[in-house]
Short mmCIF file of C-alpha atoms and ligand atoms in Angstrom, two decimals:
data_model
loop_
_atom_site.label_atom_id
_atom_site.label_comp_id
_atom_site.label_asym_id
_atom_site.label_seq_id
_atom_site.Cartn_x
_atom_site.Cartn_y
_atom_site.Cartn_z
CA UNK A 1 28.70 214.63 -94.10
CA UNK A 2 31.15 214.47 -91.15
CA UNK A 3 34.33 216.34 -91.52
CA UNK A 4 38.18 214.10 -91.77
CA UNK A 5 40.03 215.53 -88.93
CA UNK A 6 42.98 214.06 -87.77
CA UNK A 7 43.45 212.22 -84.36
CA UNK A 8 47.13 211.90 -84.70
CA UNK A 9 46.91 216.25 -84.70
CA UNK A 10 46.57 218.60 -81.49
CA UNK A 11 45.30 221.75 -80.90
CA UNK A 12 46.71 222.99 -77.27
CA UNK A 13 45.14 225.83 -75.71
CA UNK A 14 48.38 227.72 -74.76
CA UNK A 15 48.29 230.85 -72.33
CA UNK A 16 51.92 230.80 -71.68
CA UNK A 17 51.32 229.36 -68.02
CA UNK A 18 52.17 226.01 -65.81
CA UNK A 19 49.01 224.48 -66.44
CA UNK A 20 48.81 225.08 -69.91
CA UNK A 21 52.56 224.43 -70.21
CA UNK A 22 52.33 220.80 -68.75
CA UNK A 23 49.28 220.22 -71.00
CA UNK A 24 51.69 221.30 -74.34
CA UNK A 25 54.17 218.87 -73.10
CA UNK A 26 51.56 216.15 -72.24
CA UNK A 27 50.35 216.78 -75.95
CA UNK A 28 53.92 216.60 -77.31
CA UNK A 29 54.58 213.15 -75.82
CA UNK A 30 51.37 211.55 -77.04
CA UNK A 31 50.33 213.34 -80.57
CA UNK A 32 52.69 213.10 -83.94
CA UNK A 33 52.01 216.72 -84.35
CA UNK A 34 50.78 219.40 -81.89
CA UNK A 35 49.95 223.01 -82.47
CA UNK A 36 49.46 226.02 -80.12
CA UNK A 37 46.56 228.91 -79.57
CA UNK A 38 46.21 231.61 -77.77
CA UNK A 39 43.90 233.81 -76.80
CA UNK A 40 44.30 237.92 -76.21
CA UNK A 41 41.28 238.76 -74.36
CA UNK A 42 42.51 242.30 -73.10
CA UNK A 43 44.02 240.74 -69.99
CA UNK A 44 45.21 242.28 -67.30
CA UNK A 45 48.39 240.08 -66.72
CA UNK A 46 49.52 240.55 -70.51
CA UNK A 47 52.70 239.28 -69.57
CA UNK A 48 51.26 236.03 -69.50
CA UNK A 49 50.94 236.63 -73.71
CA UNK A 50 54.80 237.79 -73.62
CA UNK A 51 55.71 234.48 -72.02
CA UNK A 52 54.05 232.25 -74.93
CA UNK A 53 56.92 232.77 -77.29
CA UNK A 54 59.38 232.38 -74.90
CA UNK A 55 58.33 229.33 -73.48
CA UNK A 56 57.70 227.86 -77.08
CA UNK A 57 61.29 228.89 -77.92
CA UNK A 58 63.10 227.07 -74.96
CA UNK A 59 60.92 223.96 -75.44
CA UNK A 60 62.22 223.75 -78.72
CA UNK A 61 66.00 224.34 -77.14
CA UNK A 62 65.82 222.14 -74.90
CA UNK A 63 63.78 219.09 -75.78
CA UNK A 64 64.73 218.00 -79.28
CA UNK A 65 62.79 215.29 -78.94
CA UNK A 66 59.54 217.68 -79.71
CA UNK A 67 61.36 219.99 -81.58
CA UNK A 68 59.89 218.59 -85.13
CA UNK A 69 56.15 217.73 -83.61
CA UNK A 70 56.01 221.11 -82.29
CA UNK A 71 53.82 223.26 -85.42
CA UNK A 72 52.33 226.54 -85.51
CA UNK A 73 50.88 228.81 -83.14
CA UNK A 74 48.40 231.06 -83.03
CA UNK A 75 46.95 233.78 -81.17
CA UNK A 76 43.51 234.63 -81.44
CA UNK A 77 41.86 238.33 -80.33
CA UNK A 78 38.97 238.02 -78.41
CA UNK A 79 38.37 241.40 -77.18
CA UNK A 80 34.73 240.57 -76.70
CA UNK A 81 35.44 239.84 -72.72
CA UNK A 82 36.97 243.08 -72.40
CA UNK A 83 34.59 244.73 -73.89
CA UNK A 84 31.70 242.73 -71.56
CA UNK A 85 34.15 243.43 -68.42
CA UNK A 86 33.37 243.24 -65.16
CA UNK A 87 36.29 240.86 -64.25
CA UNK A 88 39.00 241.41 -62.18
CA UNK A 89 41.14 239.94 -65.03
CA UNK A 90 39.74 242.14 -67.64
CA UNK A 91 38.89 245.61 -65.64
CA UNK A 92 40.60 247.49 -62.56
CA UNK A 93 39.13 245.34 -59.26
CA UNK A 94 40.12 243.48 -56.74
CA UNK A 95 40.69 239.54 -56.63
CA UNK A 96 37.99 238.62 -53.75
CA UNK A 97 35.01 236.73 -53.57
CA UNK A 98 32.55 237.83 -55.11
CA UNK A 99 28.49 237.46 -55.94
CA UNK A 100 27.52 233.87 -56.35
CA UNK A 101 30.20 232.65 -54.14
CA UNK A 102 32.45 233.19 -57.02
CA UNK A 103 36.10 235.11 -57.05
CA UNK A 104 35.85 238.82 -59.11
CA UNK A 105 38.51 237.01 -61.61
CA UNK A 106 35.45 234.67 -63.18
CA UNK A 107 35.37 235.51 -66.43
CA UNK A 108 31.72 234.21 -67.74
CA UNK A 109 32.05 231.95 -70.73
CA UNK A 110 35.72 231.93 -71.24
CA UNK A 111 36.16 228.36 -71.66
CA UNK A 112 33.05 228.31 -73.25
CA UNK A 113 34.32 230.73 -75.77
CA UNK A 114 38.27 229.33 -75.78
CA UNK A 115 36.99 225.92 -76.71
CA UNK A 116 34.75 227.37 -79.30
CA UNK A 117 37.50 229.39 -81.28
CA UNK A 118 39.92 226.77 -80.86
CA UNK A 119 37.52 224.20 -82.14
CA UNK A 120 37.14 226.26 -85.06
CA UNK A 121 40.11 227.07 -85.88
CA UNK A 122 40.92 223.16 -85.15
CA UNK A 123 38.40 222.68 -88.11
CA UNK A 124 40.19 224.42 -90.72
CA UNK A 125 43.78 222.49 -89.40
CA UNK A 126 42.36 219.50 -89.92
CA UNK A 127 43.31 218.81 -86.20
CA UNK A 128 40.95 216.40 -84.17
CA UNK A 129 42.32 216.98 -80.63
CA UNK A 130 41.72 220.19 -78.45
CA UNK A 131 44.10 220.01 -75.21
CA UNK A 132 43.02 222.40 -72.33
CA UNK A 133 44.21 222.73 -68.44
CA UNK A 134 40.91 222.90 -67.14
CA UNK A 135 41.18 221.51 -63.97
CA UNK A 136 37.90 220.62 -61.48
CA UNK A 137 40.59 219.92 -58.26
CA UNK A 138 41.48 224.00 -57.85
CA UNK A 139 39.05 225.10 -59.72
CA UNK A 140 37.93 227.76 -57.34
CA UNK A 141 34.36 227.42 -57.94
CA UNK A 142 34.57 228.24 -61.54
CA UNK A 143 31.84 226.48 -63.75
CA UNK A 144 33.05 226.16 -66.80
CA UNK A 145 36.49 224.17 -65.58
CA UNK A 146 33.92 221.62 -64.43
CA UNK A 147 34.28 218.32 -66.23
CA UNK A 148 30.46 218.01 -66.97
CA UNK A 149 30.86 221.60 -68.65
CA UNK A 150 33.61 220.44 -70.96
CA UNK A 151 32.16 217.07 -71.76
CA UNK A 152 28.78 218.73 -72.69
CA UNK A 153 30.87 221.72 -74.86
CA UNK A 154 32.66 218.98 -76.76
CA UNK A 155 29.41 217.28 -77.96
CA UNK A 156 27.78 220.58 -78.69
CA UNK A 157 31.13 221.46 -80.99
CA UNK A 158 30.53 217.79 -82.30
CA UNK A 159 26.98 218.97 -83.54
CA UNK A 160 27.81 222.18 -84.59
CA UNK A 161 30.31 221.42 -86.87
CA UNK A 162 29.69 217.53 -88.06
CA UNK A 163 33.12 216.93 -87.03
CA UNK A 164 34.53 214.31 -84.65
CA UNK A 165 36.43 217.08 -81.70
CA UNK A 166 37.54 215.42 -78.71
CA UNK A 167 38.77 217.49 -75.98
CA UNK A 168 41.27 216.65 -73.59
CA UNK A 169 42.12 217.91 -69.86
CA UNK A 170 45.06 216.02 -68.62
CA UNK A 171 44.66 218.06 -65.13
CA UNK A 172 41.75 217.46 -64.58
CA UNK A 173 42.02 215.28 -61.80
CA UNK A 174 45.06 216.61 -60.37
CA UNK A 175 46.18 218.97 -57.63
CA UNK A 176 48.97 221.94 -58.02
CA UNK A 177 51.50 219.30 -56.66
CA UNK A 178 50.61 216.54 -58.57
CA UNK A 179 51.06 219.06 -61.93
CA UNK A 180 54.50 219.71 -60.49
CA UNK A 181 55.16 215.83 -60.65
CA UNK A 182 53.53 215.52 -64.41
CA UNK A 183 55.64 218.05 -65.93
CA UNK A 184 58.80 216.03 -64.26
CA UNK A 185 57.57 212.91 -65.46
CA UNK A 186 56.99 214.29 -68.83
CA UNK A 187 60.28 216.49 -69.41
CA UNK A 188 62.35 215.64 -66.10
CA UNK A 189 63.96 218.58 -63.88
CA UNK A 190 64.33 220.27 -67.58
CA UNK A 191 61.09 220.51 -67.71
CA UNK A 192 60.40 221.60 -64.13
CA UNK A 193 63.17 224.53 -63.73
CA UNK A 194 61.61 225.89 -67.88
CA UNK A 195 58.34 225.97 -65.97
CA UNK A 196 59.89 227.31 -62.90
CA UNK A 197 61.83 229.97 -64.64
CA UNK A 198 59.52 231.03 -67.76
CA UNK A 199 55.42 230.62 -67.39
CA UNK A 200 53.20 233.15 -65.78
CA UNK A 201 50.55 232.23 -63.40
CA UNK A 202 50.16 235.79 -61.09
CA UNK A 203 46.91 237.60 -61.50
CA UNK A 204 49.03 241.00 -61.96
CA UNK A 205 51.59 239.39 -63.93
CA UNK A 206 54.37 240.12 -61.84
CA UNK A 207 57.85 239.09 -62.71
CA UNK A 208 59.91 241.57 -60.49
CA UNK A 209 59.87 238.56 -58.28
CA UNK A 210 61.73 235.41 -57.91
CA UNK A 211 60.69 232.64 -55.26
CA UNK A 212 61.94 228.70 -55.77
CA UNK A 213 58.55 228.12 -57.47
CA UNK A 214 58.92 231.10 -60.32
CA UNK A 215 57.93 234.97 -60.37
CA UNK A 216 54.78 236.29 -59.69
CA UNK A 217 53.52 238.46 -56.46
CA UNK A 218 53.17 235.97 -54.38
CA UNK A 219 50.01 236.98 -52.97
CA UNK A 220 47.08 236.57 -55.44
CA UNK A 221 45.21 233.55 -55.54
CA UNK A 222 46.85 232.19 -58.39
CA UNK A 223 50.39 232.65 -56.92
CA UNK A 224 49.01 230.88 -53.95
CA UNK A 225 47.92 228.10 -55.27
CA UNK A 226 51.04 228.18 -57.55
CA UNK A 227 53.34 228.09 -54.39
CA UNK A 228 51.47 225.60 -51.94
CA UNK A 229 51.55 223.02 -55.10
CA UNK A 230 55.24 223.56 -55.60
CA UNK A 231 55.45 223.31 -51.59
CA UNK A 232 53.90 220.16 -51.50
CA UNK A 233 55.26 218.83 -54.43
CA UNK A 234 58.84 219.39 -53.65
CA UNK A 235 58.27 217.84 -50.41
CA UNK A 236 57.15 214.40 -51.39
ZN1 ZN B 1 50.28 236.83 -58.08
#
């Protein structure tokens, strides 16, 4: 017997970032009712938890045209990644490349394990939809924000559960510039300067610092990326 879920109902996979924040927004304007997880997976950049409610809160300020489609959230522990470590997001290392021409920040089977949880806790909403920013354009090598892995994962969560998931990744196919030019298209310069002004992205979580593309150190690989996409994007 195959499980009623509803396709009109979203699940967002919500870290409190840009990507993530873009996908919440893509979900808002497409879905008649969208709800938010999180994950607290004894991550270094913890901040990046503090943001969630924040960014939730202005979103509901400032577009009041998602104000009533935007539902619960919820955060999920997952301190099973910590406890594996190894990371550079879960223990004390350094962000550089590392074995298997992969960065120390992989963290093996976090998607893998994000989807999962969210897919279950999807189940008991009654929500059909999972929404994640996995992206294959930047994806620094990482092999489970491959779209192969998440089209496999999504029939696998199919079988597992007789229900009828499907998982979307608007970003899939875009670059850091062109999720710059999504977010405008989705929630105009509003949209933009919340993005600019409230989400995380910095490995280390940094918010001591301001630049015209948001806070963050400036100098991890995630802040690079952020800044070169907001570079390029502002320039076309
Ligand atoms: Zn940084």
């Amino acid at each position: 017997m195959i499980v009623k879920l509803d396709t009109q109902k979203a699940l967002v996979l919500f870290s409190g970032g840009q990507d993530s924040t873009t996908c919440l927004a893509w979900a808002l304007e497409r879905f008649e009712a969208v709800e938010t997880v999180g994950f607290d997976y004894g991550q270094r950049h913890a901040v990046e938890l503090e943001a969630r409610p924040r960014v939730l809160a202005a979103l509901r300020a400032g577009f009041p045209q998602w104000t009533a489609k935007l539902g619960q959230d919820h955060v999920l522990p997952l301190g099973v990644l910590k406890a594996i470590g190894g990371s550079a997001l879960t223990d004390d290392m350094k962000i550089e490349m590392g074995e298997h021409g992969l960065p120390t920040s992989f963290v093996p089977g976090r998607n893998v394990l994000f989807l999962t949880a969210a897919a279950a806790l999807a189940y008991r909403r009654g929500i059909a939809v999972l929404v994640g920013g996995m992206c294959e354009t930047d994806y620094s090598g990482y092999p489970d924000c491959r779209n192969e892995t998440i089209k496999t994962l999504e029939a696998a969560l199919d079988l597992a559960m007789e229900a009828p998931f499907r998982i979307e990744t608007p970003l899939m196919w875009l670059d850091k510039a062109e999720t710059w030019a999504l977010a405008e298209k989705l929630g105009g310069q509003a949209l933009v300067d919340l993005i600019v002004e409230e989400t995380v992205t910095c490995y280390h979580g940094e918010r001591a610092t301001r630049h015209d593309w948001g806070y963050g150190c400036g100098v991890c690989p995630a802040c690079e990326l952020r800044a070169k996409g907001y570079a390029n994007y502002v320039s076309q």
